[in-house]
Coordinates of C-alpha atoms in Angstrom, one line a residue:
X219 CA -45.6 -30.4 8.8
X220 CA -48.3 -27.7 8.5
X221 CA -51.2 -27.6 6.1
X222 CA -51.3 -24.6 3.6
X223 CA -54.2 -22.2 4.3
X224 CA -55.5 -19.2 2.5
X225 CA -57.1 -16.3 4.4
X226 CA -58.7 -13.0 3.2
X227 CA -58.7 -10.2 5.7
X228 CA -60.8 -7.2 4.7
X229 CA -61.4 -3.7 6.2
X230 CA -59.4 -0.6 7.1
X231 CA -59.9 3.1 6.8
X232 CA -58.0 4.0 10.0
X233 CA -55.0 2.6 12.0
X234 CA -57.6 1.3 14.5
X235 CA -58.7 -1.3 11.8
X236 CA -55.4 -1.8 10.0
X237 CA -52.9 -2.5 12.8
X238 CA -55.1 -5.2 14.4
X239 CA -55.6 -6.8 11.0
X240 CA -51.8 -6.9 10.4
X241 CA -51.3 -8.3 13.9
X242 CA -53.8 -11.1 13.1
X243 CA -52.0 -11.9 9.8
X244 CA -48.6 -11.9 11.5
X245 CA -49.9 -14.3 14.2
X246 CA -51.5 -16.6 11.6
X247 CA -48.1 -16.8 9.9
X248 CA -46.3 -17.6 13.2
X249 CA -48.8 -20.3 14.1
X250 CA -48.8 -21.8 10.5
X251 CA -45.9 -20.6 8.2
X252 CA -47.8 -22.0 5.2
X253 CA -50.6 -19.4 5.6
X254 CA -51.2 -17.2 2.6
X255 CA -52.9 -13.9 3.4
X256 CA -54.6 -11.5 1.0
X257 CA -55.9 -8.1 2.3
X258 CA -58.9 -6.4 0.7
X259 CA -59.3 -2.6 1.4
X260 CA -60.9 0.5 0.1
X261 CA -59.3 2.4 -2.8
X262 CA -57.6 5.6 -1.6
X263 CA -57.6 4.7 2.0
X264 CA -54.5 4.3 4.2
X265 CA -54.6 0.5 4.2
X266 CA -53.5 0.6 0.5
X267 CA -50.1 2.0 1.8
X268 CA -49.8 0.5 5.3
X269 CA -50.5 -3.2 4.4
X270 CA -47.8 -3.4 1.6
X271 CA -45.4 -1.8 4.0
X272 CA -46.1 -4.7 6.4
X273 CA -45.3 -7.1 3.6
X274 CA -48.7 -8.2 2.5
X275 CA -50.6 -8.0 -0.8
X276 CA -53.8 -5.9 -0.9
X277 CA -56.6 -5.4 -3.4
X278 CA -58.7 -2.3 -3.4
X279 CA -62.5 -2.1 -3.8
X280 CA -64.2 1.2 -5.0
X281 CA -66.4 1.3 -1.9
X282 CA -66.9 4.6 -0.1
X283 CA -68.8 5.8 2.9
X284 CA -71.8 8.2 3.0
X285 CA -70.5 11.8 3.1
X286 CA -72.2 14.2 5.6
X287 CA -74.4 16.9 4.1
X288 CA -75.1 17.4 0.5
X289 CA -72.3 15.8 -1.5
X290 CA -72.5 14.8 -5.2
X291 CA -70.3 11.7 -4.6
X292 CA -73.2 10.2 -2.5
X293 CA -75.1 9.7 -5.7
X294 CA -72.4 7.2 -6.8
X295 CA -72.7 5.1 -3.7
X296 CA -75.1 2.5 -5.2
X297 CA -72.8 2.0 -8.2
X298 CA -69.7 1.8 -6.0
X299 CA -71.4 -0.8 -3.7
X300 CA -72.5 -2.9 -6.7
X301 CA -69.1 -2.7 -8.3
X302 CA -67.4 -3.6 -5.0
X303 CA -69.7 -6.7 -4.7
X304 CA -68.7 -7.8 -8.2
X305 CA -65.0 -7.2 -7.6
X306 CA -65.2 -9.0 -4.2
X307 CA -66.7 -12.0 -6.0
X308 CA -63.9 -12.0 -8.6
X309 CA -61.2 -11.7 -5.9
X310 CA -62.6 -14.6 -3.9
X311 CA -62.9 -16.8 -7.0
X312 CA -59.3 -16.1 -8.0
X313 CA -57.7 -16.4 -4.5
X314 CA -59.9 -19.3 -3.3
X315 CA -59.6 -18.5 0.4
X316 CA -60.8 -21.0 3.1
X317 CA -62.1 -18.2 5.3
X318 CA -62.9 -14.4 5.1
X319 CA -62.1 -12.2 8.1
X320 CA -63.6 -8.7 8.5
X321 CA -62.0 -6.1 10.8
X322 CA -64.3 -3.2 10.2
X323 CA -64.2 -0.4 7.7
X324 CA -65.9 0.1 4.3
X325 CA -64.3 -2.9 2.5
X326 CA -65.4 -5.5 5.0
X327 CA -69.0 -5.1 4.0
X328 CA -69.1 -6.2 0.4
X329 CA -66.3 -8.8 0.9
X330 CA -67.8 -10.6 3.8
X331 CA -71.3 -10.4 2.3
X332 CA -70.2 -12.1 -0.9
X333 CA -68.1 -14.7 1.1
X334 CA -71.2 -15.6 3.1
X335 CA -73.2 -16.0 -0.1
X336 CA -70.5 -18.3 -1.5
X337 CA -70.8 -20.4 1.7
X338 CA -67.3 -19.6 3.0
X339 CA -66.9 -19.4 6.8
X340 CA -66.5 -15.8 8.0
X341 CA -65.2 -14.3 11.2
X342 CA -65.9 -10.7 12.3
X343 CA -63.6 -8.8 14.7
X344 CA -65.7 -6.1 16.4
X345 CA -63.2 -3.7 18.2
X346 CA -65.6 -1.3 19.8
X347 CA -68.0 -1.6 22.8
X348 CA -70.8 -0.5 20.5
X349 CA -71.2 -2.5 17.3
X350 CA -71.1 -0.7 13.9
X351 CA -73.9 -1.0 11.3
X352 CA -71.8 -3.1 8.9
X353 CA -70.8 -5.7 11.5
X354 CA -74.4 -5.9 12.8
X355 CA -75.5 -6.6 9.2
X356 CA -72.8 -9.2 8.6
X357 CA -73.4 -11.0 11.9
X358 CA -76.4 -13.0 10.6
X359 CA -74.1 -15.0 8.3
X360 CA -70.9 -14.9 10.4
X361 CA -69.5 -18.1 11.8
X362 CA -67.7 -16.4 14.7
X363 CA -67.6 -12.9 16.2
X364 CA -64.5 -11.9 18.2
X365 CA -65.2 -9.0 20.5
X366 CA -63.2 -6.8 22.9
X367 CA -65.9 -5.9 25.5
X368 CA -68.4 -7.8 27.7
X369 CA -72.1 -7.4 26.9
X370 CA -71.9 -7.6 23.1
X371 CA -74.8 -10.0 23.0
X372 CA -76.9 -6.8 22.9
X373 CA -75.8 -6.7 19.2
X374 CA -74.8 -10.2 18.1
X375 CA -76.1 -13.8 18.6
X376 CA -74.5 -14.9 22.0
X377 CA -73.6 -18.3 20.6
X378 CA -71.3 -16.8 18.0
X379 CA -69.4 -14.5 20.4
X380 CA -65.8 -15.0 21.6
X381 CA -64.3 -12.5 24.0
X382 CA -60.7 -12.0 22.8
X383 CA -59.9 -8.3 23.2
X384 CA -58.2 -6.3 20.4
X385 CA -54.8 -7.3 18.9
X386 CA -52.1 -4.7 19.4
X387 CA -48.4 -4.5 18.5
X388 CA -46.3 -6.9 20.5
X389 CA -43.7 -4.3 21.4
X390 CA -46.2 -2.5 23.7
X391 CA -46.2 -5.5 26.0
X392 CA -42.7 -4.7 27.1
X393 CA -43.0 -0.9 27.1
X394 CA -42.4 -0.7 30.9
X395 CA -38.9 -2.0 30.4
X396 CA -37.9 0.7 27.9
X397 CA -37.9 3.9 30.0
X398 CA -34.2 4.7 29.4
X399 CA -34.4 4.0 25.7
X400 CA -37.5 6.2 25.5
X401 CA -35.8 9.2 27.3
X402 CA -32.9 8.9 24.8
X403 CA -35.2 8.5 21.7
X404 CA -37.4 11.6 22.5
X405 CA -34.5 13.6 24.0
X406 CA -36.2 14.0 27.3
X407 CA -35.0 15.0 30.7
X408 CA -34.7 12.2 33.3
X409 CA -37.0 12.4 36.4
X410 CA -39.3 15.0 34.9
X411 CA -43.0 14.0 34.6
X412 CA -44.0 13.3 31.0
X413 CA -47.4 13.9 29.3
X414 CA -48.0 12.0 26.1
X415 CA -50.7 13.5 23.8
X416 CA -52.0 11.4 20.9
X417 CA -55.0 11.9 18.6
X418 CA -55.2 8.6 16.6
X419 CA -53.5 7.9 13.3
X420 CA -55.2 10.9 11.6
X421 CA -54.7 13.4 14.5
X422 CA -57.5 15.1 16.5
X423 CA -58.4 18.8 15.9
X424 CA -60.0 19.4 19.3
X425 CA -57.1 18.0 21.2
X426 CA -54.5 19.9 19.2
X427 CA -56.4 23.2 19.6
X428 CA -56.7 22.6 23.3
X429 CA -53.0 22.0 23.6
X430 CA -52.2 25.0 21.4
X431 CA -54.3 27.2 23.7
X432 CA -52.4 26.0 26.7
X433 CA -48.8 26.2 25.4
X434 CA -47.9 29.1 27.7
X435 CA -49.3 27.2 30.7
X436 CA -47.3 24.1 29.8
X437 CA -44.2 26.1 29.2
X438 CA -44.3 27.4 32.8
X439 CA -44.7 23.9 34.4
X440 CA -42.1 21.3 35.4
X441 CA -43.6 18.9 32.9
X442 CA -42.4 17.7 29.5
X443 CA -44.7 16.9 26.6
X444 CA -44.6 14.4 23.7
X445 CA -47.3 15.7 21.3
X446 CA -48.4 13.7 18.2
X447 CA -50.5 16.0 16.1
X448 CA -51.2 14.1 12.9
X449 CA -49.8 15.3 9.5
X450 CA -52.6 17.7 8.8
X451 CA -52.1 19.7 12.1
X452 CA -48.3 19.3 12.4
X453 CA -47.1 22.6 10.8
X454 CA -49.3 24.9 12.8
X455 CA -48.7 23.1 16.1
X456 CA -44.9 23.1 15.6
X457 CA -44.9 26.8 14.6
X458 CA -46.9 27.6 17.8
X459 CA -44.4 25.8 20.0
X460 CA -41.4 27.5 18.3
X461 CA -43.0 30.9 18.6
X462 CA -43.7 30.4 22.3
X463 CA -40.0 29.5 23.0
X464 CA -41.1 26.4 25.0
X465 CA -38.3 23.9 25.3
X466 CA -40.3 21.2 27.1
X467 CA -42.7 20.3 24.3
X468 CA -41.7 17.8 21.5
X469 CA -44.0 17.9 18.5
X470 CA -44.3 15.0 16.0
X471 CA -46.7 14.5 13.1
X472 CA -46.5 10.7 13.6
X473 CA -44.9 8.4 16.2
X474 CA -43.7 5.1 14.7
X475 CA -42.3 3.7 18.0
X476 CA -45.3 3.9 20.2
X477 CA -43.8 1.4 22.6
X478 CA -41.2 4.1 23.5
X479 CA -43.8 6.8 23.7
X480 CA -45.8 4.8 26.2
X481 CA -42.6 3.9 28.1
X482 CA -41.8 7.6 28.5
X483 CA -45.3 8.6 29.6
X484 CA -46.6 9.2 33.1
X485 CA -50.0 10.3 31.8
X486 CA -51.6 9.9 28.4
X487 CA -54.2 12.1 26.7
X488 CA -55.9 10.2 23.9
X489 CA -59.0 9.8 21.7
X490 CA -61.0 6.7 22.6
X491 CA -60.7 4.6 19.5
X492 CA -60.6 0.9 20.1
X493 CA -57.0 0.4 19.2
X494 CA -55.8 3.3 21.4
X495 CA -57.8 2.0 24.4
X496 CA -56.4 -1.5 23.9
X497 CA -52.8 -0.2 23.8
X498 CA -53.4 2.0 26.9
X499 CA -54.7 -1.1 28.8
X500 CA -51.7 -3.2 27.9
X501 CA -49.3 -0.3 28.7
X502 CA -51.2 0.2 32.0
X503 CA -51.0 4.0 31.6
X504 CA -53.1 6.5 33.6
X505 CA -55.2 8.1 30.8
X506 CA -57.5 11.0 30.0
X507 CA -59.9 10.1 27.1
X508 CA -61.4 12.7 24.8
X509 CA -63.9 10.8 22.7
X510 CA -64.3 12.0 19.1
X511 CA -67.9 13.1 18.4
X512 CA -67.3 12.6 14.6
X513 CA -67.7 8.8 14.6
X514 CA -70.5 6.4 13.9
X515 CA -73.0 5.9 16.7
X516 CA -70.8 7.9 19.0
X517 CA -68.9 4.7 19.7
X518 CA -65.8 6.4 21.2
X519 CA -67.9 7.8 24.1
X520 CA -69.2 4.3 24.8
X521 CA -65.6 2.9 24.6
X522 CA -64.5 5.5 27.1
X523 CA -67.4 5.0 29.5
X524 CA -66.5 1.3 29.8
X525 CA -63.2 2.4 31.3
X526 CA -64.6 5.3 33.3
X527 CA -67.1 3.0 35.0
X528 CA -64.3 0.7 36.1
X529 CA -62.3 3.7 37.5
X530 CA -59.7 2.9 34.8
X531 CA -59.6 6.3 33.0
X532 CA -60.8 9.9 33.2
X533 CA -63.0 11.4 30.5
X534 CA -63.1 15.0 29.2
X535 CA -65.8 15.7 26.7
X536 CA -64.8 17.1 23.3
X537 CA -66.9 20.2 24.0
X538 CA -65.1 20.8 27.3
X539 CA -61.6 20.0 26.1
X540 CA -60.4 23.6 25.4
X541 CA -61.2 24.7 28.9
X542 CA -60.6 21.5 31.0
X543 CA -58.2 19.1 29.2
X544 CA -54.7 20.5 30.2
X545 CA -55.8 21.5 33.7
X546 CA -57.1 17.9 34.2
X547 CA -53.9 16.5 32.9
X548 CA -51.7 18.6 35.1
X549 CA -53.8 17.8 38.1
X550 CA -53.5 14.0 37.4
X551 CA -49.7 14.3 36.9
X552 CA -49.5 15.7 40.4
X553 CA -51.7 13.0 42.0
X554 CA -49.7 9.8 42.5
X555 CA -52.5 8.0 44.3
X556 CA -55.0 8.6 41.5
X557 CA -52.4 7.6 38.8
X558 CA -51.8 4.4 40.7
X559 CA -55.5 3.5 40.9
X560 CA -56.0 4.2 37.2
X561 CA -53.0 2.2 36.2
X562 CA -54.0 -0.8 38.4
X563 CA -57.5 -0.8 37.0
X564 CA -56.8 -0.3 33.3
X565 CA -54.4 -3.2 33.1
X566 CA -57.2 -5.5 34.4
X567 CA -59.0 -4.8 31.1
X568 CA -56.1 -5.8 28.9
X569 CA -56.0 -8.9 26.7
X570 CA -52.3 -9.6 25.9
X571 CA -53.1 -12.7 23.9
X572 CA -55.8 -11.3 21.7
X573 CA -54.1 -11.9 18.3
X574 CA -53.3 -15.5 19.2
X575 CA -56.9 -16.2 20.3
X576 CA -58.4 -14.7 17.1
X577 CA -55.8 -16.5 14.9
X578 CA -56.7 -19.9 16.6
X579 CA -60.4 -19.2 16.0
X580 CA -59.7 -18.6 12.3
X581 CA -57.6 -21.8 12.0
X582 CA -60.3 -23.8 13.9
X583 CA -63.0 -22.6 11.4
X584 CA -60.8 -23.7 8.5

């Protein structure tokens, strides 16, 4: 017989924060069916949709991030932060959790800060190789800090750190067994090299423009392409492919079955967000990383360099992508030895049991 436990998980903003959080919640429930989980996110962000779709309750805080340049909404930030603190306190008092977990994103700041003041144990999950400002601030009161990279004692107290890796969707673990299903799902040709292009949950403008500029080149190669553009870019990318007459490029705004996308891929082009990298490590795919320059502390470049130094991925800078990205991908697709080396090295960096490790840390703290 298991003991009922109550856990708050806070954070979000992107799929890179949301999907690991859901994986942790699912694992907690599998380890202890009497676990009750409440999510806390930021109003208007994608977690307010994705979390209920996964079957969990979520409460939104009015927190926002600092907007670049002159933006009148920045003047409301102090009010939003104070209001978020008050609402976080109310949520904690009503739900009465035994622990608060932060996965990154705006909402984790106020929630974990108040939880710490109320003497609740707190656990932070830092997904990147370079810690964000919020997590560095919260670390002083955190009970445990679960990380995905070595060397994180540069940011956090060493005695609090547990190296767990990042939780990812379980279906990716068996992606290598789904090649036939993947070919059928994406309507691909058998025995034709496949290039998978992904830009994160919101899409990536630079990657999409680089691919658009190379559609004629791709059309003339013996390669097929699965291209996930993000909703914002989908229409223009799809129109460009149709106008070119290319029959070897499949365009999607969003790919729900990423396990099949990885199963089909011989080479992957991706941003270097923490979740994307963790999935690529588990799927053991030869990868070309294009770090986004529009993220805090340029953490995607630091994520990517951790792999590049281990000869586990290639890197193309965002500024060089238009000229070099597709030529680099085509060269890699035609280099079986390099693909093999990258695949062997990237899988060494995977943590297939990350969700279980983090869930056990949470239960131990309770």
